[in-house]
Short mmCIF file of C-alpha atoms and ligand atoms in Angstrom, two decimals:
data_model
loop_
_atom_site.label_atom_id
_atom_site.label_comp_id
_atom_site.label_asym_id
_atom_site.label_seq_id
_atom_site.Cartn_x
_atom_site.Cartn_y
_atom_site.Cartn_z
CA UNK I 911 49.81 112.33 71.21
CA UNK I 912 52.91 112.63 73.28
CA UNK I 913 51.24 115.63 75.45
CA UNK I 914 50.68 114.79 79.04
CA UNK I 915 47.20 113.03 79.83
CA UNK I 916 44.71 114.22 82.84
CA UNK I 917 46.57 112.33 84.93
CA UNK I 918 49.77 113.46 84.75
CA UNK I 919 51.06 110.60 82.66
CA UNK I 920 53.02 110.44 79.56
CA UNK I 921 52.53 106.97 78.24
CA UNK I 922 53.30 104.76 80.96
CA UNK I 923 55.74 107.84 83.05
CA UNK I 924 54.70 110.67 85.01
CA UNK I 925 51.94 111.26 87.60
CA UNK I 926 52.42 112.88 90.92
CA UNK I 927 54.43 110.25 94.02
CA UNK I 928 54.27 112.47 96.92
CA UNK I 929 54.23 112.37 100.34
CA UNK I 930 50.21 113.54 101.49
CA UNK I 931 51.66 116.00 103.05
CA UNK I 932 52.53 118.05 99.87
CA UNK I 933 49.02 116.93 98.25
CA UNK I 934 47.64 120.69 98.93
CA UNK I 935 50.19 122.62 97.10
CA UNK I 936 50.89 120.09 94.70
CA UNK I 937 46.67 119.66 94.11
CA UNK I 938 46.61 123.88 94.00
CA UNK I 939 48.78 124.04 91.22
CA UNK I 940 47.62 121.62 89.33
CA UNK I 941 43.90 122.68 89.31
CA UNK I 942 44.77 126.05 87.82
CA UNK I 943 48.28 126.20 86.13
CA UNK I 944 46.46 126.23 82.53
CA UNK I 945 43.97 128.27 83.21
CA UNK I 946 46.31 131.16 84.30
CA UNK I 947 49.27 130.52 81.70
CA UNK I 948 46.21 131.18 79.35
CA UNK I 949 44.82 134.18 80.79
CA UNK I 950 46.09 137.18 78.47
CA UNK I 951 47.16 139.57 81.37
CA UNK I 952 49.35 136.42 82.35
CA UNK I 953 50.81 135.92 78.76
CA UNK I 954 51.33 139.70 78.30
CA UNK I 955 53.40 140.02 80.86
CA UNK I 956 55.27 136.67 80.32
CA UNK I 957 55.91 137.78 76.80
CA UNK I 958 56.70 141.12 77.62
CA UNK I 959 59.73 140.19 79.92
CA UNK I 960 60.54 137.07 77.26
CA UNK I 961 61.26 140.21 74.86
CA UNK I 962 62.29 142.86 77.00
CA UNK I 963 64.07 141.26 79.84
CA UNK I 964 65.08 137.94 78.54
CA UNK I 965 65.91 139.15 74.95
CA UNK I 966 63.80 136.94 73.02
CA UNK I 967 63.44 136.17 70.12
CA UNK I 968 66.89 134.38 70.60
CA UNK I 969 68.48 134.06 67.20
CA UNK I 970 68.46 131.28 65.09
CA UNK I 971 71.42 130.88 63.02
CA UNK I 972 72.86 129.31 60.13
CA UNK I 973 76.23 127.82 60.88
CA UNK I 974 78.29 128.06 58.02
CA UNK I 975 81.56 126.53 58.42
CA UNK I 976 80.01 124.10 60.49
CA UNK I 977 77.69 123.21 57.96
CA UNK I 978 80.81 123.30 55.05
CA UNK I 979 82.53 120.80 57.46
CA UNK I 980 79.25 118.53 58.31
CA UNK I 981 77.92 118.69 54.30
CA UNK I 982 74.74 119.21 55.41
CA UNK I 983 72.73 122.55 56.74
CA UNK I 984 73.58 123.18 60.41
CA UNK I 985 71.34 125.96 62.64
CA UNK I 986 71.83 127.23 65.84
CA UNK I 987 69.06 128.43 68.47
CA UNK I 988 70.71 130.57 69.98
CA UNK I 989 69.27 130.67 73.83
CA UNK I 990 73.02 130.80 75.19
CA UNK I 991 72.32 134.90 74.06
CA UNK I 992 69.58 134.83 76.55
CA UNK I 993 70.12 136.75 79.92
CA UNK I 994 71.81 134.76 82.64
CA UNK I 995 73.36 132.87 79.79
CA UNK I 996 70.90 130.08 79.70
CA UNK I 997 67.55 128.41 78.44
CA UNK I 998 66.70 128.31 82.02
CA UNK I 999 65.38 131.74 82.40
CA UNK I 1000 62.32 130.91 80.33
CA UNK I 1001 61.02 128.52 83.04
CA UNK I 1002 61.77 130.97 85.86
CA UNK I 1003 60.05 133.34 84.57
CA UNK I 1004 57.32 131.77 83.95
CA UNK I 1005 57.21 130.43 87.45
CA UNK I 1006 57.74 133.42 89.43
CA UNK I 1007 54.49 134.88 87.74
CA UNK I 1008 52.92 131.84 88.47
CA UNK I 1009 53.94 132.04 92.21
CA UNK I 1010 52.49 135.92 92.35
CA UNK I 1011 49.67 134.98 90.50
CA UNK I 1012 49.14 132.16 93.37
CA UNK I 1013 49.59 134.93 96.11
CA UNK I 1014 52.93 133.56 97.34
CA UNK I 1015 55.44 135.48 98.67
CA UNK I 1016 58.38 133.06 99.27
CA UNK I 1017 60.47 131.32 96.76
CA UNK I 1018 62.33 128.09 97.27
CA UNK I 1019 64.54 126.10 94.47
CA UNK I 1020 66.99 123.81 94.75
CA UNK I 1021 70.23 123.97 92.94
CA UNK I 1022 73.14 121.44 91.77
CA UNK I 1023 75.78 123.49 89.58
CA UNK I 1024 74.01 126.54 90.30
CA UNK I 1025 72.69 127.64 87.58
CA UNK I 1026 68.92 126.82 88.05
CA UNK I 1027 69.61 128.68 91.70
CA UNK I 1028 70.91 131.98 89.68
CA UNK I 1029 68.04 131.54 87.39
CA UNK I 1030 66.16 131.74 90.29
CA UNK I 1031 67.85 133.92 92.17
CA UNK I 1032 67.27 136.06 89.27
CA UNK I 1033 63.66 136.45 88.76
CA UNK I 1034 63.12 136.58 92.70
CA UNK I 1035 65.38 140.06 92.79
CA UNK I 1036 63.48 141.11 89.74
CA UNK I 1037 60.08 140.57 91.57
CA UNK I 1038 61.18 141.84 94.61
CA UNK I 1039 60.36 138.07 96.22
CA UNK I 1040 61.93 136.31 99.41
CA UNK I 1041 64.50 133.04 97.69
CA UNK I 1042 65.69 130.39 99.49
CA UNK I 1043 68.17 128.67 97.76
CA UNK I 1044 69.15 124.98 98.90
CA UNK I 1045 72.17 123.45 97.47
CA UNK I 1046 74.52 120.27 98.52
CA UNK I 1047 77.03 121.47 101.53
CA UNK I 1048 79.54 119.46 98.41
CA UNK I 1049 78.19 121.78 96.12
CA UNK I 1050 78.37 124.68 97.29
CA UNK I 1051 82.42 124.19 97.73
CA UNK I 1052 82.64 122.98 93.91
CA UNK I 1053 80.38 125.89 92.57
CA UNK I 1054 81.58 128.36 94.50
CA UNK I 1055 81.15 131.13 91.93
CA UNK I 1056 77.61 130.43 91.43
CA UNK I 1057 76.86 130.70 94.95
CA UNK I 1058 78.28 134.17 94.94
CA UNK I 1059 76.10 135.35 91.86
CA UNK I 1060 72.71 133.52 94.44
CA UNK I 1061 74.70 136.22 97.23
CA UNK I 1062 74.71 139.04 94.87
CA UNK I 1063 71.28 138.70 93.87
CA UNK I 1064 69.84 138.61 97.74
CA UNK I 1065 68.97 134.63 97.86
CA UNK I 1066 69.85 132.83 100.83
CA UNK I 1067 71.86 129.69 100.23
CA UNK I 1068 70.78 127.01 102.39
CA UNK I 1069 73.49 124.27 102.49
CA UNK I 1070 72.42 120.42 102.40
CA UNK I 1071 73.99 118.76 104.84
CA UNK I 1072 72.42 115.25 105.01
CA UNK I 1073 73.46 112.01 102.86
CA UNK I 1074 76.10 112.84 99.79
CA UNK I 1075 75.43 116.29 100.20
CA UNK I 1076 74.32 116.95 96.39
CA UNK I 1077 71.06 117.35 94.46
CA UNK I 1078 68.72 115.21 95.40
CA UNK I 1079 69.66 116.08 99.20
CA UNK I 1080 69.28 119.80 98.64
CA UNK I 1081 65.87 118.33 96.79
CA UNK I 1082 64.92 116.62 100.14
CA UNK I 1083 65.62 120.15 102.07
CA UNK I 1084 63.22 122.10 99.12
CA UNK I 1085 60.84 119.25 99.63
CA UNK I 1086 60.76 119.67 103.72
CA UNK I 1087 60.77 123.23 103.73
CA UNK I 1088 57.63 123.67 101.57
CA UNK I 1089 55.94 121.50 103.61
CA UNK I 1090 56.19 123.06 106.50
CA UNK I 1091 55.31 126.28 104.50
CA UNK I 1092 52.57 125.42 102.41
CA UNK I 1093 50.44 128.79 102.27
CA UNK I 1094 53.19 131.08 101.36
CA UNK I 1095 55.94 129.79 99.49
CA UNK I 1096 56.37 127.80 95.64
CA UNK I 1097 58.84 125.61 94.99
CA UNK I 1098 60.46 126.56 91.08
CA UNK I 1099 61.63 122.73 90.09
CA UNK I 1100 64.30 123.65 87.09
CA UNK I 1101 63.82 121.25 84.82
CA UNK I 1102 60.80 119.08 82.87
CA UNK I 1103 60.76 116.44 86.11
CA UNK I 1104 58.91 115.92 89.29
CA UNK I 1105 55.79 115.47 90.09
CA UNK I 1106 53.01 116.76 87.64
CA UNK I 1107 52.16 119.22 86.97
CA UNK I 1108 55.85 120.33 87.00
CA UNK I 1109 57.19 118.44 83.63
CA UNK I 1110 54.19 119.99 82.10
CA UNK I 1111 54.23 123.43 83.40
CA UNK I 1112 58.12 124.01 82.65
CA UNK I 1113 57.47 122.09 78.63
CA UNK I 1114 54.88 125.29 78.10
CA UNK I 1115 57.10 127.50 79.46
CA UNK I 1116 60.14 126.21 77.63
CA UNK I 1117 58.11 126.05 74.34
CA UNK I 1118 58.96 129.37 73.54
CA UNK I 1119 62.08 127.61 71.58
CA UNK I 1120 60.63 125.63 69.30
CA UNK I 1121 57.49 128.46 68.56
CA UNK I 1122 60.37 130.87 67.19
CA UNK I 1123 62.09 128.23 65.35
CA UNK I 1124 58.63 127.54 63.48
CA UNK I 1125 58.69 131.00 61.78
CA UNK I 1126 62.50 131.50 61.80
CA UNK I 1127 62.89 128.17 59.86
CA UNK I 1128 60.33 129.14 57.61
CA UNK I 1129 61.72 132.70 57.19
CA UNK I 1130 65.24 131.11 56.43
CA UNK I 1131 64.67 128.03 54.85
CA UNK I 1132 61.14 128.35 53.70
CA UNK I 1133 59.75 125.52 55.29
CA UNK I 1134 59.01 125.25 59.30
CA UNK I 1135 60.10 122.21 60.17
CA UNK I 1136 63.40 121.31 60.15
CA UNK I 1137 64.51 117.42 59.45
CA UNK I 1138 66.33 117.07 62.82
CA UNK I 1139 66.81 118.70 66.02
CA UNK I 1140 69.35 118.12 68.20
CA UNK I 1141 69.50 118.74 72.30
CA UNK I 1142 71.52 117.92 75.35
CA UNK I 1143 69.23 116.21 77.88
CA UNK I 1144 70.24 116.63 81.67
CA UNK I 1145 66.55 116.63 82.95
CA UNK I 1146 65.50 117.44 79.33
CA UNK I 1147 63.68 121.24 80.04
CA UNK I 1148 65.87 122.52 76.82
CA UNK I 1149 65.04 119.52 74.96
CA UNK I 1150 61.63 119.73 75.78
CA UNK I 1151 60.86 122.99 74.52
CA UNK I 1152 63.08 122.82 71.43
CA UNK I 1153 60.70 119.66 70.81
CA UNK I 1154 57.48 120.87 71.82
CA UNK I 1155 55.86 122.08 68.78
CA UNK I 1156 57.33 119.40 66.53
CA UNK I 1157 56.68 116.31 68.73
CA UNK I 1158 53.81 115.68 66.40
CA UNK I 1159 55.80 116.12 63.26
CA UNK I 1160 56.51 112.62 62.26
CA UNK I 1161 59.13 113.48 59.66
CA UNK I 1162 60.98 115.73 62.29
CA UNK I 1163 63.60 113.68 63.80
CA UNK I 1164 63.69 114.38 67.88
CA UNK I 1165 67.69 113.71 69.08
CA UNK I 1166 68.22 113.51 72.87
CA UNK I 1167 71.94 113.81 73.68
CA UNK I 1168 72.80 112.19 77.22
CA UNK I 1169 76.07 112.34 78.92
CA UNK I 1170 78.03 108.95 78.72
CA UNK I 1171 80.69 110.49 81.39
CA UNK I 1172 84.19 108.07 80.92
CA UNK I 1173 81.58 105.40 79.22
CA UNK I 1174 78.10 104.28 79.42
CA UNK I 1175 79.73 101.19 80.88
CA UNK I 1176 82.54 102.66 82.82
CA UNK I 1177 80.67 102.67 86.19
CA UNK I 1178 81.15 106.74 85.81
CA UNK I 1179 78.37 108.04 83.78
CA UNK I 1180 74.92 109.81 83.00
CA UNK I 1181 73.17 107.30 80.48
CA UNK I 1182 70.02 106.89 81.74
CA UNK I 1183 68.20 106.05 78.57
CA UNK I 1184 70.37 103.04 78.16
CA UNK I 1185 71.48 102.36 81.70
CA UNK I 1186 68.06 103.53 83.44
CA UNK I 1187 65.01 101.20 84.62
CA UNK I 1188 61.71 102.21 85.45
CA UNK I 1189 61.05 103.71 88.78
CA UNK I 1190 59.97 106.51 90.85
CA UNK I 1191 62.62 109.34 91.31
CA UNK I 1192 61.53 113.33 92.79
CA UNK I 1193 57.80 112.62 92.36
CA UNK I 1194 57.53 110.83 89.04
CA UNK I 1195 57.18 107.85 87.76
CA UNK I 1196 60.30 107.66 84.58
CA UNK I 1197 63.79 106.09 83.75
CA UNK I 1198 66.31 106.38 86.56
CA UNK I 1199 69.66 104.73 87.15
CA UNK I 1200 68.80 102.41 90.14
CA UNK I 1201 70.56 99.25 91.82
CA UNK I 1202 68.59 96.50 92.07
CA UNK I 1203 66.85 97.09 95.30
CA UNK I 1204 65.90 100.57 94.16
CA UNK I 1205 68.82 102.72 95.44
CA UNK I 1206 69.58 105.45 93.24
CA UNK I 1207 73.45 105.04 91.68
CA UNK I 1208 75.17 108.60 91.68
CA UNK I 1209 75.45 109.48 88.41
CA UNK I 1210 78.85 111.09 86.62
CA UNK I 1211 79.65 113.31 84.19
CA UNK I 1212 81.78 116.28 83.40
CA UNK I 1213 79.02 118.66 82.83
CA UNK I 1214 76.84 119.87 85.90
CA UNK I 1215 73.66 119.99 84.19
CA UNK I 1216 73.85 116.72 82.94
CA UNK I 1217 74.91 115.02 85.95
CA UNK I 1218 71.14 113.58 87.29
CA UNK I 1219 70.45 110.47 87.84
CA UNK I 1220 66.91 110.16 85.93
CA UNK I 1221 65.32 111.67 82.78
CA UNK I 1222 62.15 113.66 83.09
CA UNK I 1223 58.57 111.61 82.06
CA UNK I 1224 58.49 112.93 78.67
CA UNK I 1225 61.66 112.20 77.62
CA UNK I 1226 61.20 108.46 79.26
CA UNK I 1227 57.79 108.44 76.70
CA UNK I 1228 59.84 109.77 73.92
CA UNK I 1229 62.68 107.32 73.92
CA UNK I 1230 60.88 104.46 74.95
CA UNK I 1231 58.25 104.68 72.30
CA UNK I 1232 60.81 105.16 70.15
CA UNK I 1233 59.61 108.94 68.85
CA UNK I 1234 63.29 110.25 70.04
CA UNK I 1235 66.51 108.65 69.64
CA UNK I 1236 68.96 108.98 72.11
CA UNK I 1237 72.61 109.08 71.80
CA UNK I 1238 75.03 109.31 74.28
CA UNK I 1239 78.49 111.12 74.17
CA UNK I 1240 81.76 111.03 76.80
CA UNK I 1241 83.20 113.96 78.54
CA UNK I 1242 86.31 113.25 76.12
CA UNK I 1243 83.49 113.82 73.02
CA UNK I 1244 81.96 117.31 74.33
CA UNK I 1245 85.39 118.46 75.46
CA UNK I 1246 86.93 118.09 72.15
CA UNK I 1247 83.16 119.13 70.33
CA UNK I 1248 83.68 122.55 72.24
CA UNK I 1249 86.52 123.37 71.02
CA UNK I 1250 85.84 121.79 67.80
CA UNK I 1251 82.81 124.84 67.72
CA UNK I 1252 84.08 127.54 69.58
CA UNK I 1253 87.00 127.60 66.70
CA UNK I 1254 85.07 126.71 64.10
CA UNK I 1255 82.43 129.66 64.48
CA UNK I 1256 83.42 131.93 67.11
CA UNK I 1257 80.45 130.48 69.95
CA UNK I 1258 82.24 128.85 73.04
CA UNK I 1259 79.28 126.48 74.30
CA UNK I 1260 78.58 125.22 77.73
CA UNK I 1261 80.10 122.08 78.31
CA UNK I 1262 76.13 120.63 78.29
CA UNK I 1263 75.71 121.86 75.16
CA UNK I 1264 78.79 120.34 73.66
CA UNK I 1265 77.30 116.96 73.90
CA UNK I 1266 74.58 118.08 71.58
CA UNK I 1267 77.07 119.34 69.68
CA UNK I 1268 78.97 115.60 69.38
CA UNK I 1269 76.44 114.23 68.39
CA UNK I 1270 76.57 115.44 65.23
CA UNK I 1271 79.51 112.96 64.72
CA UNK I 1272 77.06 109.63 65.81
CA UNK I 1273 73.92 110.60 63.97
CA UNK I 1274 73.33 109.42 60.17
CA UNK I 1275 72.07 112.42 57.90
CA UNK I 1276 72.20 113.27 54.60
CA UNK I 1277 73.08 116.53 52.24
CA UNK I 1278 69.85 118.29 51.96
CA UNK I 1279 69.15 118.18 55.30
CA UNK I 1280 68.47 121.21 57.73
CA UNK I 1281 69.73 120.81 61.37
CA UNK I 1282 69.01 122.58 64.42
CA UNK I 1283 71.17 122.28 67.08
CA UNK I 1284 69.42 123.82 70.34
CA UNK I 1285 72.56 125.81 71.96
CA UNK I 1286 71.22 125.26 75.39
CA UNK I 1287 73.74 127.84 77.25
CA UNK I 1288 77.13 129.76 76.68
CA UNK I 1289 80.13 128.22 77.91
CA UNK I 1290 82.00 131.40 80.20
CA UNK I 1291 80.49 129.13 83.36
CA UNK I 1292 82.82 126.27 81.87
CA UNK I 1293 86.05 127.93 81.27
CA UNK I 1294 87.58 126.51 84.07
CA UNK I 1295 87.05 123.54 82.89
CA UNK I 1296 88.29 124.15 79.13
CA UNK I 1297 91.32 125.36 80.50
CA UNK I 1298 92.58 122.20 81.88
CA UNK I 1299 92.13 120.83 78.55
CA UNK I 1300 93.65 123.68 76.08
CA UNK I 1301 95.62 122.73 73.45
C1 LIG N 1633 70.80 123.01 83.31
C2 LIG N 1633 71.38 122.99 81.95
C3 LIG N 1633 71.17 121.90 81.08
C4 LIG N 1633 70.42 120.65 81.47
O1 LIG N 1633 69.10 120.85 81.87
P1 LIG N 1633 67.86 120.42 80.97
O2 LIG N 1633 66.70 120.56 81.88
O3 LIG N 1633 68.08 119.02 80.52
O4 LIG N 1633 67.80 121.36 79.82
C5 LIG N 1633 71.70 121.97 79.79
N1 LIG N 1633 72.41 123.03 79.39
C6 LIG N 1633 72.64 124.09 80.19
C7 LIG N 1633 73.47 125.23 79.67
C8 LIG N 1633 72.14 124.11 81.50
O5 LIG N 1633 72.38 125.17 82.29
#
């Protein structure tokens, strides 16, 4: 029910706005992407590196103290023990055996804090694959050690140099590059948004959350579904796959978490569920933060990966038909819930994952309840940031 239709539409959000020009490759992948995630040679090998190179299954575990201070039953997914530190990796992954199933033999991404580029950056040096990285020229000066980790790794970092210098410039660069480069290269998009197939493609690959926390709920608690999960929503790819399997489980409450910056209201934030109109932003039809005449406002907030503009199609669905709930925390809120958690049970979050974390303090629940918080990434990437605010 809340799966993407034949069109590429998810409710009334989705589909596939591009230029014609990107038609073939977009058109390619979309004919086949099914097919060949279901082929077993494909899924062997996917699972094979989810285990062996990833280090899946990522743990799912029970909270304690948290859940003393809470009074109610709090679990962690752990994918901030994943390698590279992140949920990302399942998507890229995924992709890059997509991309050599597809015959290509260039990668392109394009990269805001980083991390999506490392992710990528990754998987390209474990292929032995070409990556072109393109990132902000602004970016790359704030993220400096990110860029370093692309170097190390053998991707080229292509610097952005038109408009504010940011994402969606360095998404304009990805966009021109591939094409002019349409028989060689795929573009790995890091999160649940642009045009379909992409939200689709990166939900499946992502879902590999929310399959583990099936049987590691029912191994722990006895019962597979959990009352309420909880998860930080920047584009919504973590979100999306600790959702996936559950988004058709009524009585399983779905919480998106969005970044409220200095206030939802403050001129400065990330809100787009309450602040967002509907619109077309990176090839898809969803909820974006737009002026009136359809300029995109820059959005703000502490956290890198939560710092976009839009939300991806199925999260727009989700909130609007009113299957998710969304809740929105400040940087204040996820400064103070990190390190509220870090001293409370020894995990020092990233900063995106803090706002999940927050939330825990705006959400009604009762006793008996089992939580899962999806712990999106580790917070080492952050402690720059936590240092300013030590206390
Ligand atoms: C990128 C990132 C996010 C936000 O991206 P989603 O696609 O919304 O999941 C959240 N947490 C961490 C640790 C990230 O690196």
């Amino acid at each position: 029910m809340y799966q993407v239709n034949e069109r590429g539409y998810y409710g009334e959000f989705g589909g596939a706005y591009i230029p014609e020009m990107l038609f073939p490759n977009v058109e390619e992948l979309r004919q086949c992407y099914v097919e060949i995630m279901n082929e077993p040679k494909f899924q062997k090998e996917f699972q094979d590196l989810l285990r062996d190179y990833v280090g899946r299954p990522s743990p799912l575990y029970y909270a304690k103290r948290l859940s003393a201070h809470y009074h109610t039953n709090i679990y962690l997914k752990r994918e901030d023990l994943n390698h590279t530190g992140a949920h990302k990796i399942n998507n890229t992954i995924g992709q890059i055996l997509m991309a050599k199933r597809l015959g290509k033999t260039r990668i392109i991404a394009e990269t805001g804090a980083g991390q999506h580029g490392v992710a990528t950056a990754t998987v390209c040096a474990l292929m032995g694959i070409q990556c072109i990285v393109y990132m902000g020229a602004v970016d790359i000066k704030r993220q400096a050690p990110n860029v370093s980790r692309m170097k190390m790794l053998g991707a080229e970092v292509r610097p952005a140099e038109s408009g504010s210098k940011t994402l969606k410039d360095a998404t304009n660069e990805a966009i021109r590059d591939w094409i002019n480069n349409p028989e060689n290269t795929h573009y790995i998009i890091g999160s649940v948004v642009g045009p379909h197939p992409y939200p689709d493609m990166v939900a499946r690959f992502q879902s590999v959350i929310s399959e583990e926390m099936k049987w590691q709920l029912k191994e722990q608690t006895g019962n597979e579904n959990p009352d309420i999960i909880i998860a930080c929503v920047g584009g919504g790819s973590n979100a999306a796959g600790a959702y996936y399997h559950y988004m058709d489980e009524k009585e399983v409450r779905l919480v998106a978490v969005e970044a409220a910056g200095h206030g939802i209201h403050s001129g400065e934030s990330a809100a787009t569920s309450v602040l967002g109109t509907k619109g077309i932003i990176h090839g898809s039809r969803t909820l974006l933060m737009q002026t009136d005449d359809g300029q995109i406002i820059e959005p703000y907030s502490l956290s890198a990966g939560l710092d976009y503009p839009g939300i991806g199609p199925l999260h727009a669905h989700l909130i609007d038909s009113g299957r998710a709930e969304a809740v929105s925390i400040t940087d204040q809120e996820a400064l103070d819930a990190a390190f509220f958690c870090s001293r409370q049970e020894g995990i020092i979050p990233a900063l995106e994952t803090a706002h999940a974390f927050a939330a825990m303090d705006k959400i009604k629940y009762s006793e008996k309840d089992v939580v899962v918080i999806n712990l999106s990434g580790r917070g080492d990437k952050d402690l720059q940031t936590y240092i300013k605010h030590l206390k």
